[in-house]
Amino acid sequence: MRTHMCGELREGDVGKRVRLCGWVATRREHGEHLAFVDLRDHSGVTQCVVGGSVEARSEWVLQVEGTVRRRPAGNENPELPTGDVELADCNVEVLARAEPPPFAVDDRVESDESVRLRYRYVDLRRPRMQGNLRLRSRVLTALREAMLRQGFCEVETPLLWTPTPEGAREFAVPARLHRGEFYVLPQSPQIAKQLLMVGGVDRYFQMARCLRDEDLRADRQFEFTQLDVEASFVSASDVREAVTEAVVEATEAAVGERPGEVKSISWQEAMDRYGVDKPDMRFEMELVDLGEVFAGTEVRAMAAQCVKGLRVPAGAQLSRNRVDALAERAKQLGAKGLASFKVAGTRSGGEPVLESALEKFLSATERAGLVSATGAVPGDLILVVADSWRTACEVLGQLRLELGRPPVGTGGRRLCWVTDFPLFEGLDDEGVPIAAHHPFTMPHREDLDLLDSDPLAVRSEAYDLVLNGWELGSGSIRIHREDIQRKVFDVLGISPEDAEARFGFLLGALRYGAPPHGGFAVGVDRLVALLAGEENIREVIAFPKTQSGTDPLTGAPKPLSAQSLRELGLRVEAR
RNA sequence: GGUCCUGUGGUGCAGCCUGGAGUGCACGCCGGCCUGUCAAGCCGGAGGUCGCGGGUUCAAAUCCCGUCAGGACCGCCA
């Protein structure tokens, strides 16, 4: 139907008779003898010169046959890649008429997201969405190619899986042939890929759709895509290298430049320096340990297990209200309080001048120590939290983000690995440890003895990949020995009978020759969003759901017909 | 389950605090004029359940209560 795309024609095409197909982007009429129609497809727009009487409105679909010619001198449009040429002597065929669109197909006009989703097929015509979809396609291709090049084999795993009551809430699928029984949609192919390792696949990957019935967020949808990876006979760093290679390749394919050095940092160090397990390394403002400064302090507010400080450059100019709000925020985040010190200047003797409610209680040594440890200069603000180690780190880490974080899409791309996560993230109400990653995560070899005596101190062979403060994914070396797996289940309070009922098929596989193995999963939606400079993954998904899990386009979810329910053996209870 | 923000012609917004006739702006739409525009321009016009329900009031887009929808976040996401 067409010989060229709408964004394709250049001066070198002058004289050619061509056919374009696309949508009417704009129409400019100049009386009955002259009109311009900008014809748009995903590649761009071309100006078509038509008689004034042409019948074509916004978003009509046209086929235009015409001759490429240079625009009259002085009438070129430098804003357009095709701006030196235009289509003349046009023969216009209307392929489809269109009602006026509910909103302008134009990146410059913002529209309410629920309206955009209801008319997603119109929204997708906008350059922004076209760009995002195509960027996503390039990322998927680059990831796939990188994995194949490294000897990985793509294997598809079932979407109809078995319930594994553990972790995220699963979507259930009634089994028509087995009344009263259900499949579930996989929250991840975790166990399936481990079985592939036992099956000798050696190096597996998959662009895996994962489904979790949990509440939605800007960075979370019910269904999402992971680059799922698993490999046998590998160390944690082997896995990280393979994944790094793929993500670096994808970044280059998406934005044309490779990210800088990919750092690696232990979980402990990440918490100490950034106060989070997913540090945003695009900016400094690292947390400072003030334990020594306040070691023997007389100030009760500073006497705690851990004292940490955050230097806010030029923070002294923050208003009193703003600083009060920070203190309020700190309490909201779980701190007992937040001390703040404005660095006003320096006395002749070199002693810093601090402005703070606590200032008069500090010794001269503490004043000097506070300033030198944080590296603060006059004009700065120093925030201090004295609390448990965990609270002090987390509260200041959050304030660091709120005070200094650059907008999405700016400050470059800083990838880092966070390693040596704790195996357990805490205790439940009954004092039983809770798995931080999943229950198949290998404990650190050196910490195996601590499983009984001090489980919370056990480090794991788990690692996260972080890009600009977003968790891109996580992985681990898995347990491949049945005895260790049973031991971990035991610590987690899962009885042998329970374990057999839930994961019996996995434990069975471990008895039939399981190679040491480990893997990873990259959150592709988040990766694409970051590379596209979007702060919401819905912008890189063709047909996303709203925060309440509905689809304004189709109206899903909807009730099932009485007959469908009967076939499935289901009865719906009134609310 | 919870906190906060938003809801006004097709679209985006102002009006709400401090109640007084659906008042306004921009875009779009319809009609007219216009032979070099490019988000064309000029003139004219149409288009409204102020999300929905209740309350207060002589009077509610505006104040109060409830509810629905969208969004941000907490919980949740092994």
Coordinates of C-alpha atoms in Angstrom, one line a residue, chain A residues 61-544:
Chain A
V61 CA -6.6 7.4 7.9
L62 CA -5.4 8.3 4.4
Q63 CA -3.3 6.9 1.6
V64 CA -1.6 9.7 -0.2
E65 CA 0.1 9.3 -3.6
G66 CA 2.2 12.3 -4.5
T67 CA 5.5 13.6 -5.9
V68 CA 8.3 14.5 -3.6
R69 CA 9.5 18.0 -4.2
R70 CA 11.7 20.5 -2.5
R71 CA 9.7 23.1 -0.5
P72 CA 9.8 26.6 -1.9
A73 CA 12.8 28.5 -0.6
G74 CA 12.1 30.0 2.8
N75 CA 9.3 27.6 3.6
E76 CA 11.4 24.7 5.0
N77 CA 10.6 23.6 8.5
P78 CA 13.8 23.0 10.5
E79 CA 11.7 21.4 13.3
L80 CA 10.9 18.4 11.1
P81 CA 13.3 15.8 9.8
T82 CA 11.2 15.8 6.6
G83 CA 11.0 19.6 6.7
D84 CA 12.9 20.3 3.5
V85 CA 10.5 18.4 1.3
E86 CA 6.7 18.0 0.8
L87 CA 4.4 15.9 -1.2
A88 CA 2.8 17.6 -4.2
D89 CA 0.2 16.7 -6.9
C90 CA -1.5 14.5 -4.3
N91 CA -4.0 11.8 -4.9
V92 CA -5.8 11.2 -1.6
E93 CA -7.7 8.1 -0.7
V94 CA -9.6 8.0 2.5
L95 CA -9.0 4.6 4.1
A96 CA -11.0 5.3 7.2
R97 CA -12.9 8.2 8.6
A98 CA -12.6 9.0 12.3
E99 CA -14.5 10.9 15.0
P100 CA -12.6 13.7 16.6
P101 CA -10.2 12.1 19.1
P102 CA -11.1 12.5 22.8
F103 CA -7.7 14.2 23.3
A104 CA -5.0 15.5 21.1
V105 CA -2.6 13.0 19.7
D106 CA 0.4 15.1 20.7
D107 CA 3.0 14.9 23.4
R108 CA 2.6 18.5 24.3
V109 CA -0.9 18.0 25.5
E110 CA -1.3 16.2 28.8
S111 CA -4.5 14.3 29.4
D112 CA -5.9 12.5 32.4
E113 CA -4.5 8.9 32.6
S114 CA -7.9 7.2 33.0
V115 CA -9.0 8.9 29.7
R116 CA -5.8 7.9 28.0
L117 CA -6.3 4.3 29.2
R118 CA -9.9 4.2 28.0
Y119 CA -8.8 5.2 24.6
R120 CA -5.4 3.6 24.7
Y121 CA -5.5 2.9 21.0
V122 CA -5.5 6.6 20.4
D123 CA -2.9 7.3 23.2
L124 CA -0.5 4.8 21.7
R125 CA -0.3 6.9 18.5
R126 CA 1.5 9.7 20.5
P127 CA 5.2 9.9 19.8
R128 CA 6.0 9.4 23.5
M129 CA 4.2 6.0 23.6
Q130 CA 5.5 4.9 20.2
G131 CA 9.0 5.7 21.4
N132 CA 8.4 3.8 24.7
L133 CA 7.0 0.7 23.0
R134 CA 9.9 0.6 20.5
L135 CA 12.5 1.2 23.2
R136 CA 11.0 -1.7 25.1
S137 CA 11.3 -3.9 22.0
R138 CA 14.9 -2.9 21.6
V139 CA 15.6 -3.7 25.3
L140 CA 13.9 -7.1 25.0
T141 CA 15.9 -8.0 21.9
A142 CA 19.2 -6.9 23.4
L143 CA 18.6 -8.9 26.6
R144 CA 17.7 -11.9 24.6
E145 CA 20.7 -11.6 22.3
A146 CA 23.0 -11.1 25.2
M147 CA 21.8 -14.2 26.9
L148 CA 21.9 -16.4 23.8
R149 CA 25.4 -15.1 23.1
Q150 CA 26.5 -16.2 26.6
G151 CA 25.2 -19.7 25.9
F152 CA 21.9 -19.5 27.7
C153 CA 18.9 -21.5 26.4
E154 CA 15.4 -20.0 26.3
V155 CA 12.8 -22.4 27.8
E156 CA 9.2 -21.6 28.4
T157 CA 7.6 -22.7 31.7
P158 CA 3.9 -23.2 32.5
L159 CA 1.5 -20.4 33.1
L160 CA -0.8 -22.9 34.8
W161 CA 1.2 -23.8 37.8
T162 CA 0.5 -25.3 41.2
P163 CA -0.3 -23.3 44.3
T164 CA 2.7 -22.7 46.6
P165 CA 1.3 -20.9 49.6
E166 CA 4.3 -18.8 50.4
G167 CA 5.1 -15.3 49.3
A168 CA 3.0 -13.2 47.0
R169 CA -0.7 -13.8 46.7
E170 CA -1.4 -15.8 43.6
F171 CA -4.1 -15.5 40.9
A172 CA -6.2 -18.7 40.9
V173 CA -7.5 -20.5 37.8
P174 CA -10.3 -23.0 38.3
A175 CA -9.6 -26.4 36.9
R176 CA -12.7 -27.3 34.9
L177 CA -11.8 -31.0 34.7
H178 CA -11.2 -31.2 38.4
R179 CA -14.0 -29.5 40.2
G180 CA -13.0 -27.6 43.3
E181 CA -9.3 -27.6 42.4
F182 CA -7.2 -24.8 41.0
Y183 CA -4.1 -23.9 39.1
V184 CA -2.4 -20.6 39.9
L185 CA -0.6 -18.2 37.6
P186 CA 3.1 -18.1 38.5
Q187 CA 4.3 -15.2 40.6
S188 CA 7.7 -16.2 39.1
P189 CA 9.1 -19.3 37.4
Q190 CA 11.3 -19.8 40.5
I191 CA 10.8 -23.5 41.2
A192 CA 10.3 -24.4 37.5
K193 CA 13.7 -23.0 36.6
Q194 CA 15.4 -24.9 39.5
L195 CA 13.8 -28.0 38.1
L196 CA 15.3 -27.2 34.8
M197 CA 18.7 -27.1 36.4
V198 CA 18.2 -30.5 37.9
G199 CA 17.2 -31.4 34.4
G200 CA 20.6 -30.5 33.0
V201 CA 19.5 -27.4 31.0
D202 CA 22.6 -25.8 32.5
R203 CA 22.0 -22.2 31.4
Y204 CA 18.3 -21.1 31.2
F205 CA 16.7 -17.8 30.5
Q206 CA 13.1 -16.7 29.7
M207 CA 11.2 -13.5 29.1
A208 CA 8.8 -14.5 31.7
R209 CA 5.4 -13.0 32.4
C210 CA 4.9 -13.1 36.2
L211 CA 1.6 -12.5 38.0
R212 CA 1.1 -11.3 41.6
D213 CA -2.3 -10.4 43.1
E214 CA -0.9 -7.6 45.3
D215 CA -1.8 -4.0 45.4
L216 CA -0.6 -1.9 42.5
R217 CA 1.9 1.0 42.5
A218 CA 3.7 3.3 40.2
D219 CA 6.3 0.6 39.8
R220 CA 4.1 -2.5 40.2
Q221 CA 1.4 -4.1 38.0
F222 CA -0.4 -7.4 38.5
E223 CA 1.4 -8.8 35.5
F224 CA 5.0 -7.9 34.6
T225 CA 7.9 -9.2 32.7
Q226 CA 11.1 -10.6 34.0
L227 CA 14.3 -11.6 32.3
D228 CA 14.5 -14.8 34.3
V229 CA 17.9 -16.5 34.5
E230 CA 19.3 -19.6 36.1
A231 CA 22.6 -21.4 35.7
S232 CA 24.4 -24.5 37.0
F233 CA 27.9 -24.8 38.4
V234 CA 28.2 -21.1 38.9
S235 CA 29.2 -18.8 41.6
A236 CA 27.2 -15.7 42.6
S237 CA 29.7 -13.5 40.7
D238 CA 29.3 -15.6 37.6
V239 CA 25.6 -14.9 37.7
R240 CA 26.1 -11.3 38.3
E241 CA 28.5 -11.0 35.4
A242 CA 26.1 -12.6 33.0
V243 CA 23.2 -10.4 34.1
T244 CA 25.4 -7.3 34.1
E245 CA 26.4 -8.0 30.5
A246 CA 22.8 -8.3 29.4
V247 CA 21.7 -5.1 31.2
V248 CA 24.6 -3.1 29.9
E249 CA 23.8 -4.3 26.4
A250 CA 20.2 -3.4 26.8
T251 CA 21.1 0.0 28.1
E252 CA 23.3 0.7 25.1
A253 CA 20.6 -0.6 22.7
A254 CA 18.0 1.7 24.3
V255 CA 19.8 4.9 24.8
G256 CA 23.0 4.5 22.8
E257 CA 25.4 4.7 25.7
R258 CA 26.8 2.1 28.1
P259 CA 26.4 2.8 31.8
G260 CA 29.5 3.6 33.8
E261 CA 31.3 1.2 36.1
V262 CA 28.9 -1.2 37.8
K263 CA 29.7 -1.0 41.5
S264 CA 29.2 -3.8 44.1
I265 CA 28.4 -3.1 47.7
S266 CA 27.4 -5.3 50.6
W267 CA 24.0 -4.9 52.1
Q268 CA 25.6 -3.9 55.4
E269 CA 27.6 -1.1 53.7
A270 CA 24.7 0.0 51.6
M271 CA 22.6 0.5 54.8
D272 CA 25.5 2.2 56.5
R273 CA 26.3 4.7 53.7
Y274 CA 22.9 5.2 52.0
G275 CA 20.4 4.0 54.6
V276 CA 18.6 1.8 52.0
D277 CA 19.2 -1.6 50.4
K278 CA 18.7 0.0 47.0
P279 CA 21.1 3.0 47.0
D280 CA 20.6 5.8 44.5
M281 CA 24.3 6.6 43.7
R282 CA 23.6 9.5 41.3
F283 CA 24.2 11.9 44.2
E284 CA 26.5 11.9 47.3
M285 CA 25.0 12.9 50.6
E286 CA 26.3 9.8 52.3
L287 CA 25.3 8.9 55.9
V288 CA 28.1 9.5 58.4
D289 CA 28.6 7.4 61.6
L290 CA 28.8 9.7 64.6
G291 CA 29.2 7.0 67.2
E292 CA 32.7 8.1 68.1
V293 CA 31.8 11.8 68.3
F294 CA 29.0 11.1 70.8
A295 CA 30.7 8.2 72.5
G296 CA 30.6 9.6 76.0
T297 CA 28.0 12.2 75.5
E298 CA 26.1 14.0 78.3
V299 CA 23.3 14.8 75.9
R300 CA 20.6 12.3 76.5
A301 CA 19.1 12.7 73.0
M302 CA 22.4 11.6 71.5
A303 CA 22.9 8.6 73.7
A304 CA 21.8 5.6 71.7
Q305 CA 23.0 2.3 70.2
C306 CA 23.8 4.2 66.9
V307 CA 24.2 7.9 66.1
K308 CA 24.3 8.8 62.4
G309 CA 24.4 12.1 60.6
L310 CA 23.4 13.5 57.2
R311 CA 25.0 16.6 55.8
V312 CA 22.6 18.7 53.7
P313 CA 24.6 21.0 51.5
A314 CA 23.3 24.6 51.7
G315 CA 20.6 23.2 54.0
A316 CA 21.0 26.2 56.4
Q317 CA 18.7 28.2 54.2
L318 CA 15.8 25.8 54.7
S319 CA 13.0 27.5 56.6
R320 CA 12.1 26.8 60.2
N321 CA 8.9 25.2 59.0
R322 CA 10.7 23.0 56.5
V323 CA 13.1 21.8 59.2
D324 CA 10.2 21.1 61.6
A325 CA 8.5 19.1 58.9
L326 CA 11.7 17.0 58.5
A327 CA 11.6 16.3 62.2
E328 CA 8.0 15.3 61.9
R329 CA 8.8 13.1 58.9
A330 CA 11.6 11.4 60.9
K331 CA 9.1 10.5 63.6
Q332 CA 6.6 9.2 61.1
L333 CA 9.4 7.0 59.8
G334 CA 10.0 5.6 63.2
A335 CA 12.7 7.7 64.8
K336 CA 12.4 9.0 68.3
G337 CA 13.5 12.4 67.1
L338 CA 15.6 14.3 64.6
A339 CA 18.3 16.7 65.7
S340 CA 19.3 19.5 63.3
F341 CA 22.3 21.8 63.3
K342 CA 22.7 24.7 61.1
V343 CA 26.4 25.5 60.4
A344 CA 26.4 29.3 60.7
G345 CA 30.1 30.0 60.5
T346 CA 33.4 29.6 62.2
R347 CA 34.8 31.4 65.2
S348 CA 38.3 33.0 65.0
G349 CA 39.7 29.9 66.8
G350 CA 38.3 27.6 64.1
E351 CA 35.5 26.4 66.3
P352 CA 32.3 26.1 64.3
V353 CA 29.2 28.1 65.1
L354 CA 26.1 25.9 65.3
E355 CA 22.5 26.9 65.5
S356 CA 20.4 24.3 67.2
A357 CA 18.1 23.6 70.1
L358 CA 20.7 21.2 71.3
E359 CA 23.7 23.5 70.6
K360 CA 24.2 24.7 74.2
F361 CA 24.3 21.1 75.6
L362 CA 27.1 20.0 73.3
S363 CA 30.7 20.0 74.4
A364 CA 33.3 21.8 72.3
T365 CA 34.7 18.5 71.2
E366 CA 31.3 17.3 70.1
R367 CA 30.6 20.5 68.1
A368 CA 34.0 20.2 66.3
G369 CA 33.6 16.4 65.8
L370 CA 30.1 16.8 64.4
V371 CA 31.3 19.3 61.8
S372 CA 34.5 17.5 60.9
A373 CA 33.0 14.0 60.7
T374 CA 30.2 15.2 58.3
G375 CA 32.5 17.5 56.4
A376 CA 30.0 20.3 56.8
V377 CA 30.8 23.9 55.8
P378 CA 29.1 27.1 56.8
G379 CA 25.7 27.2 55.1
D380 CA 25.1 23.5 55.5
L381 CA 22.6 21.7 57.7
I382 CA 23.4 18.6 59.6
L383 CA 20.7 16.1 60.5
V384 CA 21.3 13.6 63.2
V385 CA 19.3 10.5 64.3
A386 CA 20.3 8.6 67.5
D387 CA 18.4 5.3 67.6
S388 CA 18.9 1.6 66.8
W389 CA 21.3 1.0 63.9
R390 CA 18.5 0.0 61.6
T391 CA 16.2 2.9 62.4
A392 CA 19.0 5.5 62.3
C393 CA 20.1 4.3 58.8
E394 CA 16.6 3.9 57.4
V395 CA 15.3 7.3 58.6
L396 CA 18.3 9.3 57.4
G397 CA 18.4 7.2 54.2
Q398 CA 14.8 8.3 53.4
L399 CA 15.5 11.9 54.3
R400 CA 18.5 11.8 52.0
L401 CA 16.3 10.7 49.1
E402 CA 13.6 13.3 49.9
L403 CA 16.2 16.1 50.1
G404 CA 18.6 15.3 47.4
R405 CA 17.3 12.9 44.8
P406 CA 17.5 14.0 41.2
P407 CA 14.4 13.6 39.0
V408 CA 14.0 10.4 37.0
G409 CA 15.8 10.6 33.7
T410 CA 18.5 12.9 34.9
G411 CA 21.9 12.3 36.5
G412 CA 23.0 9.4 34.3
R413 CA 22.6 5.7 35.0
R414 CA 24.3 4.2 38.0
L415 CA 24.1 0.5 38.3
C416 CA 25.2 -1.3 41.4
W417 CA 25.0 -4.8 42.9
V418 CA 24.0 -5.1 46.5
T419 CA 25.3 -8.4 47.9
D420 CA 25.3 -10.5 51.1
F421 CA 21.7 -9.8 52.1
P422 CA 20.7 -11.3 55.4
L423 CA 19.0 -14.6 55.0
F424 CA 16.1 -13.6 57.3
E425 CA 14.7 -10.1 57.5
G426 CA 13.2 -10.4 61.0
L427 CA 11.0 -12.4 63.2
D428 CA 7.3 -12.8 63.0
D429 CA 4.9 -12.4 65.9
E430 CA 5.8 -15.8 67.2
G431 CA 9.5 -15.2 67.0
V432 CA 10.0 -17.3 63.9
P433 CA 12.5 -15.9 61.2
I434 CA 11.0 -14.6 57.9
A435 CA 12.8 -15.4 54.7
A436 CA 14.2 -12.3 53.2
H437 CA 14.4 -13.5 49.6
H438 CA 12.8 -16.9 49.3
P439 CA 13.2 -20.2 51.2
F440 CA 15.5 -21.7 48.6
T441 CA 18.3 -19.2 49.1
M442 CA 21.7 -20.6 50.1
P443 CA 23.0 -19.4 53.4
H444 CA 26.6 -18.1 53.4
R445 CA 28.9 -21.0 53.8
E446 CA 30.7 -19.3 56.8
D447 CA 27.4 -18.6 58.5
L448 CA 25.8 -22.1 58.4
D449 CA 26.6 -22.7 62.0
L450 CA 24.6 -19.6 63.0
L451 CA 21.4 -21.1 61.6
D452 CA 20.5 -22.4 65.1
S453 CA 22.3 -20.0 67.4
D454 CA 21.7 -16.6 65.7
P455 CA 19.6 -16.9 62.6
L456 CA 19.2 -13.2 62.1
A457 CA 23.0 -12.9 61.7
V458 CA 23.1 -15.4 58.9
R459 CA 24.1 -13.8 55.6
S460 CA 22.8 -15.3 52.4
E461 CA 24.1 -15.7 48.9
A462 CA 21.5 -13.3 47.7
Y463 CA 22.0 -10.1 45.7
D464 CA 20.0 -7.3 44.1
L465 CA 20.7 -5.2 41.1
V466 CA 19.9 -1.5 41.6
L467 CA 19.7 1.2 39.0
N468 CA 19.3 4.8 40.3
G469 CA 17.6 3.7 43.5
W470 CA 15.2 1.3 41.8
E471 CA 15.4 -2.4 42.6
L472 CA 15.8 -3.9 39.1
G473 CA 15.7 -7.4 40.4
S474 CA 17.2 -10.0 42.7
G475 CA 18.7 -13.4 42.7
S476 CA 20.7 -15.9 44.7
I477 CA 22.6 -19.1 44.8
R478 CA 20.0 -21.7 45.6
I479 CA 20.2 -24.6 48.0
H480 CA 20.9 -27.7 46.0
R481 CA 21.3 -30.1 49.0
E482 CA 18.3 -31.6 50.5
D483 CA 19.7 -31.6 54.0
I484 CA 20.4 -27.8 54.0
Q485 CA 17.0 -27.2 52.4
R486 CA 15.3 -29.2 55.2
K487 CA 17.3 -27.3 57.8
V488 CA 16.2 -23.9 56.4
F489 CA 12.6 -25.0 56.3
D490 CA 13.0 -26.1 59.9
V491 CA 14.3 -22.7 61.0
L492 CA 11.5 -21.0 59.0
G493 CA 9.0 -23.1 61.1
I494 CA 8.0 -25.2 58.1
S495 CA 7.5 -28.8 59.3
P496 CA 8.8 -31.7 57.2
E497 CA 5.2 -32.7 56.5
D498 CA 4.4 -29.2 55.5
A499 CA 7.5 -28.9 53.3
E500 CA 6.6 -32.2 51.7
A501 CA 3.1 -31.0 51.0
R502 CA 4.1 -27.7 49.5
F503 CA 7.4 -28.3 47.8
G504 CA 7.6 -32.1 47.8
F505 CA 8.3 -32.1 44.1
L506 CA 11.3 -29.8 44.6
L507 CA 12.7 -31.8 47.5
G508 CA 12.2 -34.9 45.4
A509 CA 14.3 -33.3 42.6
L510 CA 17.0 -32.4 45.0
R511 CA 17.4 -36.2 45.7
Y512 CA 18.0 -37.0 42.1
G513 CA 21.3 -35.2 41.4
A514 CA 20.9 -31.5 41.7
P515 CA 23.8 -29.4 40.5
P516 CA 24.8 -26.3 42.4
H517 CA 23.0 -23.5 40.8
G518 CA 21.8 -19.9 41.1
G519 CA 20.1 -17.2 39.1
F520 CA 18.5 -13.9 38.9
A521 CA 15.4 -12.1 37.5
V522 CA 15.5 -8.6 36.0
G523 CA 12.4 -6.5 36.2
V524 CA 12.1 -5.5 32.6
D525 CA 9.3 -3.0 33.0
R526 CA 11.3 -1.0 35.6
L527 CA 14.4 -1.2 33.4
V528 CA 12.6 0.1 30.4
A529 CA 10.9 2.8 32.4
L530 CA 14.2 4.1 33.7
L531 CA 15.8 4.0 30.3
A532 CA 12.8 5.8 28.9
G533 CA 13.0 8.4 31.7
E534 CA 9.5 7.5 32.9
E535 CA 8.6 7.4 36.5
N536 CA 5.7 5.1 36.0
I537 CA 5.8 1.6 34.4
R538 CA 2.4 2.1 33.0
E539 CA 4.0 4.4 30.4
V540 CA 6.0 1.4 29.0
I541 CA 3.2 -1.1 29.1
A542 CA 0.8 -1.2 26.1
F543 CA -2.3 -2.0 28.1
P544 CA -1.7 -1.5 31.9

